[in-house]
Coordinates of N, CA and C in Angstrom, one line a residue:
M161 N 58.8 -1.8 10.9 CA 57.6 -1.3 11.1 C 56.8 -1.5 9.7
R162 N 55.7 -2.0 9.7 CA 54.8 -2.3 8.6 C 54.3 -0.7 8.1
P163 N 54.1 -1.0 6.6 CA 53.5 0.4 6.1 C 52.1 0.8 6.5
S164 N 51.4 -0.3 6.8 CA 49.9 0.1 7.4 C 49.9 0.5 8.7
A165 N 50.9 0.3 9.5 CA 50.9 0.9 11.0 C 51.1 2.4 10.7
L166 N 51.8 2.9 9.6 CA 52.0 4.4 9.4 C 50.8 5.1 9.0
R167 N 50.1 4.6 8.3 CA 48.9 5.1 7.7 C 47.8 5.4 8.7
P168 N 47.1 6.5 8.7 CA 45.9 6.6 9.8 C 44.8 5.7 9.0
Q169 N 44.1 5.3 10.1 CA 42.9 4.5 9.6 C 41.7 5.3 9.0
Q170 N 41.3 5.1 7.9 CA 40.2 5.9 7.3 C 38.7 5.1 7.5
T171 N 37.9 6.1 7.9 CA 36.6 5.4 8.1 C 35.8 5.8 7.0
P172 N 35.0 5.1 6.5 CA 34.2 5.3 5.1 C 33.1 6.4 5.6
P173 N 32.8 7.3 4.4 CA 31.7 8.2 4.9 C 30.3 7.6 5.3
R174 N 29.6 8.3 6.4 CA 28.5 7.8 6.7 C 27.4 8.1 5.9
E175 N 26.5 7.4 5.5 CA 25.2 7.7 4.8 C 24.2 8.4 5.8
P176 N 23.5 9.4 5.3 CA 22.6 10.1 6.0 C 21.5 9.0 6.6
E177 N 20.9 9.1 7.8 CA 20.0 8.4 8.4 C 18.8 8.6 8.1
L178 N 18.0 7.5 7.6 CA 16.5 7.8 7.4 C 15.6 7.7 8.3
A179 N 14.4 8.3 8.2 CA 13.3 8.1 9.3 C 12.9 6.5 9.3
G180 N 13.0 5.8 8.5 CA 12.5 4.4 8.5 C 12.9 3.8 7.2
P181 N 12.3 2.6 6.8 CA 12.4 2.0 5.5 C 11.7 2.6 4.4
F182 N 10.5 3.5 4.8 CA 9.9 4.2 3.6 C 9.9 5.7 3.7
P183 N 9.7 6.4 2.9 CA 9.6 7.8 2.9 C 8.4 8.2 3.8
P184 N 8.4 9.2 4.3 CA 7.3 9.4 5.3 C 5.9 9.9 4.4
D185 N 6.1 10.3 3.0 CA 4.8 10.5 2.6 C 4.0 9.3 2.1
L186 N 4.7 8.3 2.3 CA 4.0 6.9 2.0 C 3.1 6.5 3.2
H187 N 3.2 7.2 4.3 CA 2.1 7.0 5.4 C 1.4 8.2 5.5
D188 N 0.8 8.8 4.5 CA -0.1 9.9 4.5 C -1.4 9.4 5.1
V189 N -2.4 10.2 5.5 CA -3.5 9.8 6.2 C -4.4 9.1 5.2
R190 N -4.5 9.8 3.9 CA -5.3 9.1 3.0 C -5.0 7.6 2.7
H191 N -3.8 7.2 2.7 CA -3.3 5.9 2.5 C -3.6 5.1 3.7
L192 N -3.4 5.5 4.8 CA -3.6 4.8 5.9 C -5.3 4.4 6.2
W193 N -6.1 5.4 5.8 CA -7.4 5.2 5.8 C -7.9 4.1 4.7
L194 N -7.3 4.3 3.6 CA -7.5 3.2 2.5 C -7.2 1.9 3.0
K195 N -6.0 1.6 3.5 CA -5.4 0.5 3.8 C -6.3 0.0 5.0
A196 N -6.9 0.9 5.9 CA -7.7 0.3 7.0 C -9.0 -0.1 6.5
V197 N -9.5 0.6 5.6 CA -11.0 0.2 5.0 C -10.8 -1.1 4.3
L198 N -9.8 -1.1 3.4 CA -9.8 -2.4 2.6 C -9.5 -3.5 3.4
L199 N -8.6 -3.4 4.6 CA -8.5 -4.5 5.4 C -9.6 -5.1 6.1
A200 N -10.5 -4.0 6.5 CA -11.6 -4.3 7.1 C -12.7 -5.4 6.2
V201 N -12.8 -4.8 5.0 CA -13.4 -5.5 4.0 C -13.0 -6.9 3.7
W202 N -11.6 -7.1 3.8 CA -11.0 -8.4 3.6 C -11.5 -9.2 4.8
V203 N -11.3 -8.6 6.1 CA -11.6 -9.6 7.2 C -13.1 -9.9 7.2
L204 N -14.0 -8.9 6.8 CA -15.3 -9.5 6.6 C -15.7 -10.4 5.8
A205 N -14.9 -10.3 4.4 CA -15.2 -11.4 3.4 C -14.6 -12.6 3.6
S206 N -13.4 -12.5 4.3 CA -12.7 -13.9 4.4 C -13.0 -14.7 5.8
F207 N -13.3 -14.0 6.8 CA -13.7 -14.5 8.2 C -15.0 -14.6 8.3
V208 N -15.8 -13.4 8.5 CA -17.1 -13.3 8.9 C -18.1 -14.0 7.9
A209 N -17.8 -13.6 6.6 CA -18.8 -14.4 5.6 C -18.6 -15.9 5.7
T210 N -17.3 -16.2 5.6 CA -17.2 -17.7 5.6 C -17.6 -18.4 6.9
Y211 N -17.7 -17.7 8.0 CA -18.0 -18.3 9.4 C -19.6 -18.5 9.3
F212 N -20.4 -17.6 8.7 CA -21.8 -17.8 8.6 C -22.4 -18.4 7.3
A213 N -21.5 -18.7 6.4 CA -21.8 -19.6 5.2 C -22.5 -20.9 5.4
R214 N -22.1 -21.5 6.5 CA -22.9 -22.7 6.9 C -24.2 -22.6 6.9
D215 N -24.6 -21.4 7.5 CA -26.2 -21.3 7.8 C -27.0 -21.0 6.6
L216 N -26.3 -20.8 5.3 CA -26.9 -20.8 4.1 C -26.9 -21.9 3.2
R217 N -26.9 -23.3 3.9 CA -26.7 -24.5 3.2 C -28.1 -24.8 2.6
D218 N -29.2 -24.3 3.1 CA -30.6 -24.5 2.7 C -30.8 -24.0 1.2
I219 N -30.1 -23.0 1.0 CA -30.5 -22.4 -0.3 C -29.3 -22.9 -1.3
V220 N -29.7 -23.4 -2.4 CA -29.1 -24.2 -3.4 C -29.0 -23.3 -4.7
V221 N -27.7 -23.2 -5.1 CA -27.4 -22.5 -6.5 C -26.5 -23.5 -7.3
G222 N -27.2 -23.9 -8.3 CA -26.3 -25.0 -9.3 C -25.9 -26.1 -8.7
E223 N -26.8 -26.8 -7.9 CA -26.6 -27.9 -7.3 C -25.5 -27.9 -6.1
W224 N -25.2 -26.8 -5.7 CA -24.3 -26.4 -4.5 C -24.9 -25.6 -3.7
P225 N -24.8 -25.8 -2.4 CA -25.3 -24.7 -1.4 C -24.7 -23.3 -1.6
L226 N -25.4 -22.3 -1.2 CA -25.0 -20.9 -1.4 C -23.7 -20.7 -0.6
G227 N -23.6 -21.3 0.6 CA -22.6 -21.1 1.7 C -21.4 -21.5 0.9
Y228 N -21.3 -22.6 0.0 CA -20.1 -23.0 -0.6 C -19.7 -21.9 -1.6
W229 N -20.7 -21.5 -2.3 CA -20.1 -20.3 -3.3 C -19.6 -19.1 -2.5
I230 N -20.1 -18.8 -1.4 CA -19.6 -17.6 -0.7 C -18.2 -17.8 0.0
A231 N -18.2 -19.2 0.5 CA -16.8 -19.5 1.1 C -16.0 -19.7 0.2
A232 N -16.1 -20.5 -0.9 CA -14.9 -20.8 -1.8 C -14.6 -19.9 -2.9
Q233 N -15.6 -19.2 -3.3 CA -15.6 -18.1 -4.6 C -15.5 -16.7 -4.1
G234 N -16.5 -16.5 -3.2 CA -16.8 -15.1 -3.1 C -15.6 -14.4 -2.4
A235 N -14.8 -15.0 -1.4 CA -13.9 -14.5 -0.8 C -12.7 -14.1 -1.7
V236 N -12.5 -15.0 -2.7 CA -11.4 -14.9 -3.7 C -11.9 -13.6 -4.6
L237 N -13.0 -13.7 -5.1 CA -13.4 -12.6 -6.0 C -13.3 -11.1 -5.1
V238 N -13.9 -11.1 -3.9 CA -13.6 -9.9 -3.1 C -12.3 -9.5 -2.9
F239 N -11.3 -10.5 -2.5 CA -9.9 -10.3 -2.5 C -9.4 -9.3 -3.9
I240 N -9.9 -10.2 -5.0 CA -9.1 -9.5 -6.3 C -9.8 -8.1 -6.5
A241 N -11.2 -7.9 -6.1 CA -11.8 -6.7 -6.2 C -10.9 -5.6 -5.1
I242 N -10.4 -6.2 -4.1 CA -9.8 -5.3 -3.2 C -8.4 -4.7 -3.7
V243 N -7.8 -5.6 -4.4 CA -6.5 -5.4 -5.1 C -6.7 -4.3 -6.2
V244 N -7.8 -4.4 -7.0 CA -8.3 -3.5 -8.0 C -8.5 -2.1 -7.5
V245 N -9.1 -2.0 -6.4 CA -9.5 -0.9 -5.7 C -8.3 -0.2 -5.3
Y246 N -7.4 -0.8 -4.7 CA -6.2 -0.3 -4.1 C -5.3 0.3 -5.1
A247 N -5.2 -0.6 -6.3 CA -4.3 -0.1 -7.4 C -4.9 1.2 -8.0
W248 N -6.5 1.3 -8.0 CA -6.8 2.4 -8.6 C -6.7 3.8 -7.6
A249 N -7.1 3.5 -6.3 CA -6.9 4.7 -5.4 C -5.6 5.3 -5.4
M250 N -4.5 4.2 -5.3 CA -3.1 4.7 -5.1 C -2.7 5.4 -6.3
S251 N -3.2 5.2 -7.7 CA -2.8 5.8 -8.8 C -3.5 7.2 -8.7
R252 N -4.8 7.2 -8.1 CA -5.4 8.4 -8.1 C -4.8 9.4 -7.2
F253 N -4.5 8.8 -6.0 CA -3.6 9.6 -5.0 C -2.1 10.1 -5.4
E254 N -1.5 9.4 -6.5 CA -0.3 10.0 -6.9 C -0.6 11.0 -7.9
R255 N -1.7 11.0 -8.6 CA -2.0 12.0 -9.8 C -2.5 13.2 -8.9
Q256 N -3.2 13.1 -7.8 CA -3.4 14.2 -7.0 C -2.1 14.8 -6.3
D257 N -1.3 14.2 -6.0 CA 0.0 14.5 -5.4 C 1.0 15.3 -6.5
A258 N 0.8 14.7 -7.8 CA 1.7 15.3 -8.7 C 1.0 16.7 -9.2
Q259 N -0.4 16.9 -9.0 CA -1.1 18.1 -9.4 C -0.6 19.1 -8.2
S260 N -0.6 18.7 -7.1 CA -0.3 19.7 -6.0 C 1.1 20.3 -6.0
A261 N 2.0 19.3 -6.4 CA 3.4 19.5 -6.4 C 3.5 20.5 -7.8
A262 N 2.9 20.2 -8.8 CA 2.9 21.0 -9.9 C 2.3 22.5 -9.8
S263 N 1.2 22.7 -8.9 CA 0.9 23.9 -8.5 C 1.7 24.6 -7.5
A264 N 2.2 23.9 -6.8 CA 3.2 24.6 -5.8 C 4.5 25.1 -6.5
T265 N 4.8 24.4 -7.5 CA 6.1 24.9 -8.2 C 5.6 26.1 -9.2
A266 N 4.3 26.1 -9.6 CA 4.0 27.3 -10.3 C 3.7 28.3 -9.5
A267 N 3.4 28.2 -8.3 CA 3.1 29.4 -7.5 C 4.5 29.9 -7.1
E268 N 5.5 29.2 -7.1 CA 6.8 29.7 -6.8 C 7.4 30.4 -7.9
G269 N 6.8 30.3 -9.1 CA 7.1 31.0 -10.2 C 8.3 30.4 -11.2
R270 N 8.6 29.1 -11.0 CA 9.6 28.5 -11.6 C 9.0 27.4 -12.5
H271 N 9.8 26.8 -13.5 CA 9.4 25.6 -14.1 C 9.8 24.5 -13.4
P272 N 8.9 23.4 -13.4 CA 9.1 22.2 -12.7 C 10.5 21.6 -12.9
A273 N 11.0 21.7 -14.2 CA 12.3 21.2 -14.5 C 13.4 22.0 -14.2
E274 N 13.3 23.2 -13.9 CA 14.3 24.2 -13.7 C 14.7 23.9 -12.4
P275 N 16.0 24.0 -12.0 CA 16.5 23.5 -10.8 C 16.6 25.0 -9.8
R276 N 16.5 24.7 -8.7 CA 16.4 25.8 -7.8 C 17.8 26.7 -7.7
R277 N 17.7 27.9 -7.6 CA 19.1 28.6 -7.7 C 19.1 29.3 -6.4
G278 N 20.4 29.7 -6.1 CA 20.7 30.5 -4.8 C 20.6 29.6 -3.7
G279 N 20.4 30.2 -2.4 CA 20.4 29.3 -1.5 C 20.4 29.9 -0.2

């Protein structure tokens, strides 16, 4: 008889199941509203403005029609602004969350670096 047949099969320990690929606090209502508003601005700048840009061909700026500047350059500048606004807002949300967590630990009467005792 082979030695492996005598040993019981060991299964690896299971990892705890997560709710999804992201922690639930990343889907806070503030974050979802921010993403929805910035997505709407992106759609307006990318599709709506460029669709109506050909109507602005009579207005000339620097030897090029205004529609060209809106379609070729304006959408890119708006996208860069969206990225900057998103980064600023997420940084602000993180600061607010850190402040609320610090005030919650202060309300419990313990230092934030101090581990919880008892149980």
